[in-house]
Tab-separated table of C-alpha atoms in Angstrom:
chain	number	residue	atom	x	y	z
H	28	MET	CA	33.551	9.928	-1.483
H	29	ALA	CA	31.280	12.394	-3.226
H	30	ILE	CA	29.849	11.584	-6.658
H	31	LEU	CA	29.107	14.963	-8.186
H	32	GLY	CA	27.512	15.966	-11.428
H	33	PRO	CA	24.469	17.479	-13.059
H	34	SER	CA	21.099	15.736	-13.245
H	35	GLU	CA	20.920	12.701	-15.550
H	36	ALA	CA	24.705	12.229	-15.290
H	37	GLY	CA	24.336	8.673	-14.007
H	38	LYS	CA	25.094	9.257	-10.319
H	39	THR	CA	22.073	7.404	-8.965
H	40	THR	CA	22.557	4.601	-11.496
H	41	LEU	CA	26.076	4.103	-10.158
H	42	LEU	CA	24.795	3.859	-6.576
H	43	PHE	CA	22.063	1.452	-7.683
H	44	ALA	CA	24.698	-0.719	-9.385
H	45	ILE	CA	26.773	-0.872	-6.207
H	46	ALA	CA	23.693	-1.484	-4.047
H	47	GLY	CA	22.552	-4.372	-6.243
H	48	LEU	CA	19.385	-2.633	-7.290
H	49	LEU	CA	19.984	-2.605	-11.044
H	50	GLY	CA	17.944	-5.205	-12.820
H	51	ILE	CA	15.568	-5.937	-9.950
H	52	HIS	CA	11.998	-4.740	-9.525
H	53	GLY	CA	11.864	-3.616	-13.142
H	54	THR	CA	14.731	-1.137	-13.081
H	55	GLY	CA	16.272	-2.981	-16.036
H	56	ALA	CA	18.774	-0.352	-17.162
H	57	SER	CA	20.785	-1.369	-20.214
H	58	SER	CA	24.393	-1.447	-19.122
H	59	SER	CA	27.727	-3.196	-19.292
H	60	GLY	CA	30.810	-3.606	-17.121
H	61	SER	CA	31.215	-5.059	-13.677
H	62	VAL	CA	31.056	-4.001	-10.039
H	63	ALA	CA	33.234	-5.136	-7.164
H	64	VAL	CA	31.719	-4.732	-3.703
H	65	LEU	CA	33.623	-5.667	-0.533
H	66	GLY	CA	36.015	-7.866	-2.436
H	67	HIS	CA	33.333	-9.665	-4.451
H	68	ALA	CA	33.386	-8.941	-8.179
H	69	PHE	CA	30.034	-9.043	-9.918
H	70	THR	CA	29.676	-9.252	-13.682
H	71	PRO	CA	27.738	-7.423	-14.827
H	72	PHE	CA	26.227	-6.370	-11.478
H	73	PRO	CA	25.190	-7.678	-8.098
H	74	SER	CA	21.702	-9.039	-8.708
H	75	HIS	CA	20.391	-8.381	-5.217
H	76	PRO	CA	21.262	-5.992	-2.395
H	77	GLU	CA	24.241	-7.035	-0.301
H	78	PHE	CA	22.144	-6.422	2.795
H	79	PRO	CA	23.193	-5.762	5.567
H	80	HIS	CA	26.756	-5.036	4.379
H	81	VAL	CA	25.644	-2.324	1.958
H	82	SER	CA	22.987	0.201	2.987
H	83	MET	CA	21.533	2.954	0.891
H	84	LEU	CA	19.506	6.043	1.609
H	85	LEU	CA	17.247	6.829	-1.340
H	86	GLN	CA	16.699	10.361	-2.584
H	87	ASP	CA	13.216	10.528	-1.056
H	88	PRO	CA	13.657	9.326	2.538
H	89	ALA	CA	9.888	9.161	3.046
H	90	VAL	CA	9.800	6.221	0.621
H	91	GLN	CA	12.438	4.488	2.702
H	92	ILE	CA	10.143	4.372	5.728
H	93	SER	CA	8.657	0.923	5.391
H	94	GLY	CA	5.086	1.710	6.412
H	95	LEU	CA	5.136	-1.608	8.292
H	96	THR	CA	5.666	-0.087	11.704
H	97	ASP	CA	4.166	2.619	13.888
H	98	THR	CA	7.071	4.053	15.867
H	99	VAL	CA	10.657	5.094	15.178
H	100	GLN	CA	11.942	2.337	17.438
H	101	GLU	CA	10.015	-0.381	15.575
H	102	GLU	CA	11.153	1.018	12.219
H	103	ILE	CA	14.838	0.753	13.128
H	104	LEU	CA	14.368	-2.667	14.725
H	105	LEU	CA	12.794	-3.904	11.475
H	106	GLY	CA	16.090	-3.695	9.563
H	107	LEU	CA	18.009	-5.191	12.492
H	108	ARG	CA	15.628	-8.095	12.596
H	109	HIS	CA	16.052	-8.701	8.875
H	110	ALA	CA	19.815	-8.526	9.368
H	111	GLY	CA	19.563	-11.406	11.823
H	112	VAL	CA	20.641	-9.367	14.847
H	113	ALA	CA	19.461	-11.026	18.056
H	114	ARG	CA	16.865	-9.074	20.038
H	115	GLU	CA	19.173	-8.506	23.013
H	116	ASN	CA	21.862	-6.972	20.764
H	117	ALA	CA	19.334	-5.093	18.667
H	118	GLU	CA	18.578	-2.778	21.568
H	119	HIS	CA	22.220	-1.677	21.680
H	120	HIS	CA	22.327	-1.081	17.894
H	121	LEU	CA	19.086	0.887	18.119
H	122	GLU	CA	20.372	3.182	20.857
H	123	GLU	CA	23.700	3.651	19.096
H	124	SER	CA	22.110	4.699	15.807
H	125	LEU	CA	19.673	7.059	17.555
H	126	ARG	CA	22.555	8.609	19.493
H	127	LEU	CA	24.697	9.076	16.374
H	128	LEU	CA	21.855	10.868	14.627
H	129	GLY	CA	21.054	12.887	17.742
H	130	ILE	CA	17.464	11.679	17.851
H	131	PRO	CA	17.070	9.590	21.033
H	132	HIS	CA	14.051	11.770	21.857
H	133	LEU	CA	12.244	10.485	18.748
H	134	ARG	CA	12.479	6.851	19.828
H	135	ASP	CA	8.823	6.401	20.798
H	136	ARG	CA	7.346	8.948	18.386
H	137	THR	CA	4.951	7.682	15.714
H	138	LEU	CA	6.289	7.896	12.178
H	139	ARG	CA	3.240	9.827	11.017
H	140	SER	CA	4.039	12.655	13.423
H	141	LEU	CA	7.566	13.307	12.106
H	142	SER	CA	8.644	16.271	9.993
H	143	GLY	CA	10.521	15.840	6.696
H	144	GLY	CA	13.918	16.427	8.326
H	145	GLU	CA	13.146	13.990	11.140
H	146	ILE	CA	12.048	11.354	8.629
H	147	GLN	CA	15.389	11.712	6.859
H	148	LYS	CA	17.228	11.203	10.140
H	149	VAL	CA	15.137	8.144	10.997
H	150	ALA	CA	15.732	6.679	7.521
H	151	LEU	CA	19.468	7.277	7.943
H	152	ALA	CA	19.393	5.776	11.444
H	153	SER	CA	17.703	2.683	9.986
H	154	ALA	CA	20.353	2.491	7.269
H	155	ILE	CA	23.299	2.675	9.684
H	156	ALA	CA	21.797	0.583	12.501
H	157	THR	CA	22.920	-2.682	10.912
H	158	GLY	CA	26.520	-1.414	10.793
H	159	PRO	CA	26.968	-1.545	7.010
H	160	SER	CA	30.490	-1.610	5.580
H	161	VAL	CA	29.335	0.590	2.705
H	162	LEU	CA	26.804	3.378	3.109
H	163	LEU	CA	25.374	4.924	-0.058
H	164	LEU	CA	23.451	8.197	0.094
H	165	ASP	CA	21.567	9.560	-2.899
H	166	GLU	CA	21.546	13.371	-2.743
H	167	PRO	CA	21.181	13.456	1.045
H	168	ALA	CA	21.376	17.249	1.234
H	169	SER	CA	18.938	18.045	-1.548
H	170	ALA	CA	16.034	18.867	0.780
H	171	LEU	CA	18.025	20.335	3.671
H	172	ASP	CA	18.401	23.927	4.772
H	173	PRO	CA	22.027	25.191	5.086
H	174	ALA	CA	22.204	24.590	8.852
H	175	SER	CA	20.959	21.006	8.491
H	176	ALA	CA	23.411	20.448	5.629
H	177	ILE	CA	26.293	21.503	7.893
H	178	ALA	CA	25.014	19.118	10.589
H	179	LEU	CA	24.777	16.348	7.985
H	180	ALA	CA	28.370	16.971	6.899
H	181	SER	CA	29.504	16.686	10.490
H	182	LEU	CA	27.505	13.464	10.895
H	183	LEU	CA	28.990	11.958	7.719
H	184	ARG	CA	32.483	12.724	8.990
H	185	ARG	CA	31.690	10.850	12.218
H	186	LEU	CA	30.146	7.915	10.327
H	187	ALA	CA	33.172	7.707	8.038
H	188	HIS	CA	35.063	6.086	10.930
H	189	ARG	CA	32.666	3.128	10.771
H	190	SER	CA	31.762	2.756	7.084
H	191	THR	CA	32.861	3.645	3.593
H	192	ILE	CA	30.490	6.412	2.567
H	193	MET	CA	29.583	7.405	-0.968
H	194	PHE	CA	27.086	10.142	-1.606
H	195	THR	CA	25.817	11.899	-4.704
H	196	ASP	CA	25.172	15.602	-5.005
H	197	THR	CA	24.606	18.224	-7.656
H	198	THR	CA	26.545	20.880	-5.739
H	199	LEU	CA	30.031	21.120	-4.277
H	200	ASP	CA	28.922	22.257	-0.843
H	201	LEU	CA	28.563	18.996	1.070
H	202	ALA	CA	31.631	17.530	-0.660
H	203	VAL	CA	33.771	20.500	0.403
H	204	ARG	CA	32.693	20.016	3.994
H	205	CYS	CA	33.124	16.282	4.403
H	206	ALA	CA	34.454	14.339	1.397
H	207	ASP	CA	38.009	13.051	1.069
H	208	THR	CA	37.538	12.371	-2.622
H	209	VAL	CA	35.219	13.771	-5.239
H	210	CYS	CA	34.361	12.085	-8.466
H	211	VAL	CA	32.708	14.273	-11.075
H	212	PHE	CA	30.290	12.424	-13.319
H	213	ASP	CA	28.870	13.633	-16.582
H	214	ALA	CA	27.131	11.832	-19.433
H	215	GLY	CA	27.644	8.499	-17.656
H	216	GLY	CA	31.427	8.829	-17.358
H	217	VAL	CA	33.991	9.998	-14.793
H	218	ARG	CA	35.420	13.435	-15.688
H	219	PHE	CA	37.444	14.189	-12.580
H	220	THR	CA	38.724	12.332	-9.524
H	221	GLY	CA	40.611	13.942	-6.668
H	222	SER	CA	40.160	15.874	-3.466
H	223	PRO	CA	37.639	18.725	-3.290
H	224	ALA	CA	40.565	21.146	-2.991
H	225	ASP	CA	42.119	19.660	-6.135
H	226	LEU	CA	38.859	20.180	-7.993
H	227	ILE	CA	38.651	23.803	-6.883
H	228	ARG	CA	42.329	24.396	-7.620
H	229	SER	CA	42.032	22.835	-11.061
H	230	GLY	CA	39.574	25.517	-12.101
H	231	SER	CA	37.909	22.715	-14.005
H	232	LEU	CA	34.944	23.398	-16.225
H	233	TYR	CA	33.040	20.872	-14.073
H	234	CYS	CA	33.833	22.906	-10.989
H	235	ASP	CA	32.051	25.850	-12.594
H	236	MET	CA	29.103	23.647	-13.601
H	237	LEU	CA	28.318	22.742	-9.999
H	238	PRO	CA	26.215	25.394	-8.264
H	239	THR	CA	27.570	26.402	-4.883
H	240	GLU	CA	26.474	28.301	-1.819
H	241	PRO	CA	28.427	31.375	-0.572
H	242	TRP	CA	30.754	29.371	1.697
H	243	THR	CA	32.021	27.185	-1.163
H	244	THR	CA	32.232	30.163	-3.510
H	245	ALA	CA	34.361	31.990	-0.921
H	246	LEU	CA	36.655	28.966	-0.620
H	247	ARG	CA	37.058	28.893	-4.375
H	248	ARG	CA	37.917	32.588	-4.514
H	249	LEU	CA	40.320	32.199	-1.617
H	250	GLU	CA	42.058	29.335	-3.406
H	251	ARG	CA	42.649	31.538	-6.438
H	252	ALA	CA	43.626	34.684	-4.503
H	253	PRO	CA	47.330	35.733	-4.439
H	254	ALA	CA	49.082	33.756	-1.724
H	255	GLY	CA	51.331	36.675	-0.778
H	256	ASP	CA	48.492	38.794	0.585
H	257	PRO	CA	48.520	38.640	4.441
H	258	LEU	CA	44.710	38.850	4.584
H	259	VAL	CA	44.398	35.912	2.175
H	260	ARG	CA	46.878	33.930	4.252
H	261	ARG	CA	44.921	34.668	7.415
H	262	LEU	CA	41.587	33.762	5.827
H	263	ARG	CA	43.063	30.538	4.445
H	264	ARG	CA	44.299	29.656	7.899
H	265	LEU	CA	40.850	30.339	9.366
H	266	ALA	CA	39.200	28.189	6.719
H	267	GLY	CA	41.601	25.321	7.445
H	268	MET	CA	43.169	25.505	3.985
H	269	THR	CA	46.746	25.630	5.165
T	14	MET	CA	-2.124	-9.919	15.777
T	15	LYS	CA	-2.988	-13.153	14.016
T	16	PRO	CA	-3.647	-12.978	10.277
T	17	ALA	CA	-4.122	-16.748	9.874
T	18	PRO	CA	-7.582	-17.105	11.517
T	19	LYS	CA	-8.659	-13.823	9.961
T	20	LEU	CA	-7.612	-15.000	6.517
T	21	ALA	CA	-9.480	-18.256	7.161
T	22	PHE	CA	-12.596	-16.246	8.016
T	23	VAL	CA	-12.210	-14.100	4.869
T	24	LEU	CA	-11.891	-17.286	2.819
T	25	TYR	CA	-15.023	-18.664	4.473
T	26	CYS	CA	-16.882	-15.421	3.666
T	27	TRP	CA	-15.781	-15.634	0.028
T	28	ILE	CA	-16.790	-19.280	-0.320
T	29	SER	CA	-20.094	-18.615	1.438
T	30	ALA	CA	-20.756	-15.638	-0.836
T	31	VAL	CA	-20.702	-18.044	-3.764
T	32	ALA	CA	-21.839	-21.333	-2.306
T	33	ALA	CA	-23.865	-20.829	0.886
T	34	PRO	CA	-27.637	-20.157	1.134
T	35	TRP	CA	-28.698	-16.558	1.637
T	36	THR	CA	-29.806	-17.165	5.229
T	37	LEU	CA	-26.237	-18.106	6.168
T	38	GLN	CA	-24.958	-15.120	4.196
T	39	ILE	CA	-27.098	-12.805	6.324
T	40	VAL	CA	-25.672	-14.364	9.500
T	41	LEU	CA	-22.147	-13.914	8.141
T	42	VAL	CA	-22.749	-10.276	7.188
T	43	LEU	CA	-24.056	-9.536	10.689
T	44	THR	CA	-21.077	-11.369	12.203
T	45	LEU	CA	-18.725	-9.430	9.966
T	46	PHE	CA	-20.141	-6.086	11.121
T	47	ALA	CA	-20.098	-7.176	14.783
T	48	LEU	CA	-16.473	-8.360	14.727
T	49	PRO	CA	-14.786	-4.909	14.767
T	50	LEU	CA	-16.972	-3.972	17.731
T	51	PHE	CA	-16.470	-7.067	19.861
T	52	SER	CA	-13.303	-8.888	18.761
T	53	PRO	CA	-9.927	-7.302	19.640
T	54	MET	CA	-8.401	-9.097	16.662
T	55	TRP	CA	-10.732	-7.287	14.244
T	56	ARG	CA	-10.787	-3.925	16.022
T	57	LEU	CA	-10.018	-0.988	13.741
T	58	PRO	CA	-6.824	0.510	15.173
T	59	SER	CA	-7.029	4.141	14.082
T	60	GLU	CA	-9.460	6.944	13.340
T	61	ARG	CA	-8.253	6.809	9.742
T	62	ALA	CA	-9.247	3.127	9.482
T	63	LYS	CA	-12.633	3.840	11.058
T	64	HIS	CA	-13.209	6.726	8.654
T	65	THR	CA	-12.319	4.526	5.662
T	66	ALA	CA	-14.647	1.781	6.919
T	67	ARG	CA	-17.515	4.240	7.417
T	68	ARG	CA	-17.097	5.683	3.923
T	69	PHE	CA	-16.886	2.273	2.321
T	70	LEU	CA	-19.947	0.999	4.170
T	71	ALA	CA	-21.893	4.102	3.138
T	72	PHE	CA	-20.874	3.414	-0.469
T	73	LEU	CA	-21.977	-0.234	-0.116
T	74	ALA	CA	-25.310	0.849	1.366
T	75	ILE	CA	-25.962	3.249	-1.525
T	76	LEU	CA	-24.939	0.610	-4.055
T	77	SER	CA	-27.264	-1.953	-2.455
T	78	ILE	CA	-30.229	0.448	-2.465
T	79	VAL	CA	-29.607	1.327	-6.116
T	80	LEU	CA	-29.398	-2.389	-6.954
T	81	LEU	CA	-32.706	-3.052	-5.171
T	82	ILE	CA	-34.512	-0.175	-6.888
T	83	VAL	CA	-33.130	-0.822	-10.384
T	84	ASN	CA	-33.828	-4.561	-10.240
T	85	GLY	CA	-37.217	-3.989	-8.617
T	86	LEU	CA	-38.194	-1.593	-11.373
T	87	MET	CA	-36.624	-3.370	-14.336
T	88	PHE	CA	-37.163	-7.043	-13.541
T	89	SER	CA	-39.531	-8.376	-16.169
T	90	GLY	CA	-40.391	-11.778	-14.636
T	91	ALA	CA	-43.844	-12.511	-13.269
T	92	GLY	CA	-44.155	-11.945	-9.548
T	93	ARG	CA	-45.969	-10.073	-6.889
T	94	THR	CA	-45.451	-6.372	-6.636
T	95	LEU	CA	-44.078	-4.694	-3.519
T	96	ILE	CA	-45.024	-1.099	-2.801
T	97	VAL	CA	-42.125	0.647	-1.065
T	98	GLY	CA	-42.467	4.374	-0.428
T	99	GLY	CA	-45.047	4.663	-3.162
T	100	ILE	CA	-42.819	2.868	-5.723
T	101	ALA	CA	-43.994	-0.451	-7.170
T	102	LEU	CA	-41.149	-2.959	-7.197
T	103	ASN	CA	-41.107	-6.467	-8.625
T	104	ARG	CA	-40.643	-8.927	-5.740
T	105	SER	CA	-38.434	-11.320	-7.756
T	106	GLY	CA	-36.228	-8.412	-8.818
T	107	VAL	CA	-35.856	-7.249	-5.230
T	108	LEU	CA	-34.970	-10.778	-4.063
T	109	PHE	CA	-32.410	-11.147	-6.847
T	110	ALA	CA	-30.865	-7.768	-5.993
T	111	SER	CA	-30.769	-8.702	-2.297
T	112	THR	CA	-28.784	-11.848	-3.114
T	113	VAL	CA	-26.340	-9.906	-5.264
T	114	ALA	CA	-25.955	-7.186	-2.602
T	115	LEU	CA	-25.335	-9.782	0.129
T	116	ARG	CA	-22.601	-11.352	-1.980
T	117	LEU	CA	-21.033	-7.993	-2.729
T	118	ILE	CA	-21.015	-7.044	0.936
T	119	LEU	CA	-19.513	-10.363	1.995
T	120	LEU	CA	-16.804	-10.278	-0.683
T	121	SER	CA	-15.748	-6.687	-0.214
T	122	ALA	CA	-16.352	-5.996	3.494
T	123	SER	CA	-14.477	-9.118	4.625
T	124	VAL	CA	-11.360	-8.066	2.687
T	125	LEU	CA	-11.741	-4.450	3.783
T	126	PHE	CA	-12.022	-5.303	7.488
T	127	PHE	CA	-9.084	-7.700	7.180
T	128	PHE	CA	-6.732	-5.093	5.741
T	129	LEU	CA	-7.975	-2.261	7.958
T	130	SER	CA	-7.574	-4.263	11.159
T	131	THR	CA	-4.325	-6.085	10.327
T	132	PRO	CA	-1.041	-4.138	10.488
T	133	MET	CA	1.091	-4.507	7.368
T	134	ARG	CA	3.894	-5.766	9.626
T	135	ALA	CA	1.732	-8.753	10.598
T	136	ILE	CA	0.888	-9.476	6.955
T	137	ALA	CA	4.572	-9.368	5.977
T	138	ASP	CA	5.458	-11.626	8.921
T	139	PHE	CA	2.749	-14.050	7.926
T	140	ILE	CA	4.052	-14.262	4.346
T	141	GLU	CA	7.691	-14.552	5.400
T	142	ASP	CA	7.015	-17.081	8.170
T	143	ARG	CA	5.523	-19.412	5.601
T	144	GLY	CA	8.601	-19.234	3.416
T	145	LEU	CA	6.671	-17.731	0.514
T	146	PRO	CA	8.700	-15.834	-2.130
T	147	SER	CA	9.869	-12.418	-0.981
T	148	ALA	CA	8.436	-10.969	-4.208
T	149	LEU	CA	4.962	-11.942	-2.945
T	150	ALA	CA	5.553	-10.135	0.340
T	151	ILE	CA	6.813	-7.050	-1.492
T	152	LEU	CA	3.917	-7.100	-3.972
T	153	THR	CA	1.356	-7.471	-1.189
T	154	LEU	CA	2.879	-4.659	0.850
T	155	LEU	CA	3.087	-2.375	-2.175
T	156	SER	CA	-0.524	-3.076	-3.154
T	157	VAL	CA	-1.834	-2.459	0.352
T	158	HIS	CA	0.217	0.708	0.683
T	159	ILE	CA	-0.880	2.128	-2.667
T	160	VAL	CA	-4.554	1.372	-2.008
T	161	GLU	CA	-4.220	3.035	1.402
T	162	MET	CA	-2.640	6.116	-0.134
T	163	LEU	CA	-5.085	6.395	-3.068
T	164	PRO	CA	-7.588	8.824	-1.482
T	165	ASP	CA	-4.834	11.211	-0.344
T	166	ARG	CA	-3.113	11.017	-3.710
T	167	ILE	CA	-6.327	11.690	-5.657
T	168	HIS	CA	-6.971	14.647	-3.357
T	169	ASP	CA	-3.447	16.016	-3.995
T	170	ILE	CA	-3.724	15.661	-7.781
T	171	LEU	CA	-7.175	17.291	-7.816
T	172	ALA	CA	-5.864	20.151	-5.657
T	173	ALA	CA	-2.935	20.637	-8.060
T	174	GLN	CA	-5.283	20.658	-11.041
T	175	GLU	CA	-7.628	23.077	-9.323
T	176	ALA	CA	-4.668	25.373	-8.612
T	177	ARG	CA	-3.968	25.402	-12.352
T	178	GLY	CA	-7.552	26.458	-13.026
T	179	ALA	CA	-9.026	23.103	-14.030
T	180	PRO	CA	-12.767	22.875	-13.280
T	181	VAL	CA	-12.689	20.085	-10.685
T	182	ARG	CA	-15.766	21.293	-8.809
T	183	GLY	CA	-19.161	22.193	-10.128
T	184	SER	CA	-21.453	19.979	-12.145
T	185	LEU	CA	-21.434	16.195	-12.052
T	186	LEU	CA	-19.985	16.155	-15.580
T	187	ALA	CA	-17.106	18.458	-14.566
T	188	ARG	CA	-16.305	16.233	-11.585
T	189	PHE	CA	-16.401	13.133	-13.780
T	190	ARG	CA	-14.065	14.760	-16.319
T	191	SER	CA	-11.630	15.789	-13.599
T	192	LEU	CA	-11.607	12.230	-12.256
T	193	ILE	CA	-10.655	10.921	-15.710
T	194	ALA	CA	-7.835	13.471	-15.825
T	195	VAL	CA	-6.614	12.129	-12.488
T	196	LEU	CA	-6.067	8.615	-13.868
T	197	GLY	CA	-2.887	9.402	-15.830
T	198	PRO	CA	-0.931	11.116	-13.033
T	199	LEU	CA	-2.308	8.612	-10.538
T	200	THR	CA	-1.079	5.603	-12.513
T	201	VAL	CA	2.331	7.108	-13.273
T	202	SER	CA	2.969	8.317	-9.724
T	203	SER	CA	1.791	5.000	-8.237
T	204	LEU	CA	4.100	3.030	-10.534
T	205	ALA	CA	7.048	5.314	-9.760
T	206	GLU	CA	6.458	5.015	-6.035
T	207	ALA	CA	5.964	1.258	-6.275
T	208	ILE	CA	9.392	0.903	-7.939
T	209	GLU	CA	11.050	3.127	-5.342
T	210	ARG	CA	9.351	1.356	-2.452
T	211	GLY	CA	10.352	-1.992	-3.942
T	212	HIS	CA	13.954	-0.813	-3.879
T	213	ALA	CA	13.564	0.416	-0.310
T	214	TYR	CA	12.102	-2.915	0.847
T	215	ALA	CA	14.942	-4.812	-0.843
T	216	LEU	CA	17.466	-2.494	0.799
T	217	ARG	CA	15.894	-3.168	4.194
T	218	GLY	CA	16.455	-6.884	3.745
T	219	LEU	CA	12.889	-7.960	3.070
T	220	GLY	CA	13.042	-11.581	2.036
T	221	SER	CA	16.603	-11.945	3.238
T	222	ALA	CA	15.607	-15.148	5.078
T	223	ARG	CA	17.562	-14.125	8.146
T	224	ILE	CA	14.563	-13.255	10.271
T	225	LEU	CA	14.735	-14.376	13.854
T	226	PRO	CA	11.564	-15.957	15.243
T	227	SER	CA	11.964	-14.086	18.535
T	228	TYR	CA	11.147	-10.794	16.798
T	229	SER	CA	8.016	-12.128	15.180
T	230	THR	CA	4.802	-10.533	16.372
T	231	ALA	CA	2.570	-12.840	14.384
T	232	SER	CA	1.577	-16.171	15.776
T	233	SER	CA	1.339	-18.856	13.153
T	234	ALA	CA	-2.222	-19.920	13.799
T	235	SER	CA	-4.896	-20.005	16.432
T	236	ARG	CA	-7.651	-22.363	17.499
T	237	TRP	CA	-10.014	-20.643	15.048
T	238	THR	CA	-7.965	-21.243	11.879
T	239	TRP	CA	-8.618	-24.906	11.267
T	240	PRO	CA	-12.353	-24.921	12.182
T	241	LEU	CA	-12.877	-22.012	9.759
T	242	LEU	CA	-10.916	-23.731	7.004
T	243	SER	CA	-12.927	-26.913	7.660
T	244	LEU	CA	-16.161	-24.934	7.413
T	245	SER	CA	-15.027	-23.573	4.038
T	246	PHE	CA	-14.309	-27.089	2.870
T	247	ILE	CA	-17.670	-28.383	4.152
T	248	THR	CA	-19.513	-25.529	2.408
T	249	VAL	CA	-17.838	-26.315	-0.922
T	250	ALA	CA	-18.461	-30.058	-0.496
T	251	TRP	CA	-22.107	-29.462	0.439
T	252	ARG	CA	-22.603	-27.259	-2.601
T	253	LEU	CA	-20.979	-29.798	-4.908
T	254	LEU	CA	-23.162	-32.613	-3.519
T	255	ALA	CA	-26.285	-30.518	-3.996
T	256	TRP	CA	-25.228	-29.815	-7.570
T	257	ILE	CA	-24.540	-33.510	-8.303
T	258	GLN	CA	-27.869	-34.628	-6.825
T	259	ARG	CA	-29.807	-32.058	-8.839
């Protein structure tokens, strides 16, 4: 599920509420309501992270790197250890998460030597290594180039077989590529819920508010183009819209 | 890596800085400077740590010399005069400054060498293994991290200000002014990062009390821990007795 909306719409606050981060470490947002996570209802909110069942990737992945370890391997093992995974099983989880992210070659690299993109992958590998039921990602594509964003979308689709994934974004692009459902947030409230195609088809004001890259813009134009045109039909088929 | 005996030694340094005679303080200072060279437990692990240690020791040396000169020149008590490099210094002032400098070195260098030579992982393990509140582990890790990052952060803020045309180089006054201007952004950015890192630590299960002992890299104690703690106790007791008998 993609949580979309402009800045200050409340997207990150929603993820924090689900992750159990509201009200701890001085966040202290004034709020009301309740949250249900994995069948447990919390009123008003979970007061601590439901680790390791809920994992979250913060907006700045560099902050997520603990600074307690030297190598990528040790960093991923840290979360597994805290999750109570036995050492002999931890090795399997480590290899699996590295393989999913396509970074087995980084296993013995020091964290200081990694680039920004690699750090994001390591942070994500750490988040998924414990096999969370819910994976929350706060604007995961905000610092990625278009090619990396496409790779991320493909990765999220693969991970969706293992976990429920919710991510926030200020654009439609990642949602169009990998989300089943989009939820448009504005001024702290839900303004639209449905599939990305529904959002595009609706011609909603919120659809226009979300900046898009050429691919998404083309999809939107194709959606609105006359269906009788053979070229439009062919392009729609190529884009997987029919 | 064993933080327990190292912490015991730091405690002994701190107690000795306050309670022990200056002759013992000199021995401790020499021991402290020899430890990173000869003890694997105290060895500085990276070039960055060595660089930080060198800079801090240079700062301590300058501070000690300034203390000696100022006290030697300003001390008004009666006493013999020492001529050092053509400058007449009051002997009592120099002795007083030496005592203060020894204490400063013991207090600060022991803590510095402890944090530079102990990985944060070992500190966190040590706190968690003792069942202390997870908030303490998080606070300690955040403090150590922010102190470690301070020089880089100050450099970044100064570079940003210089790029905007602020006079960060030049006279001593200009440098001092630019340092004051750094304080605001430094405090705000440190607080913001501390909150975010706190979240990240919580999300990684720090303090989740599910840690398996087989992963632990820190041993609980060593043969040095209890003798050092006993020495601290003896030093305090000896000082108290001396005070009572006075």
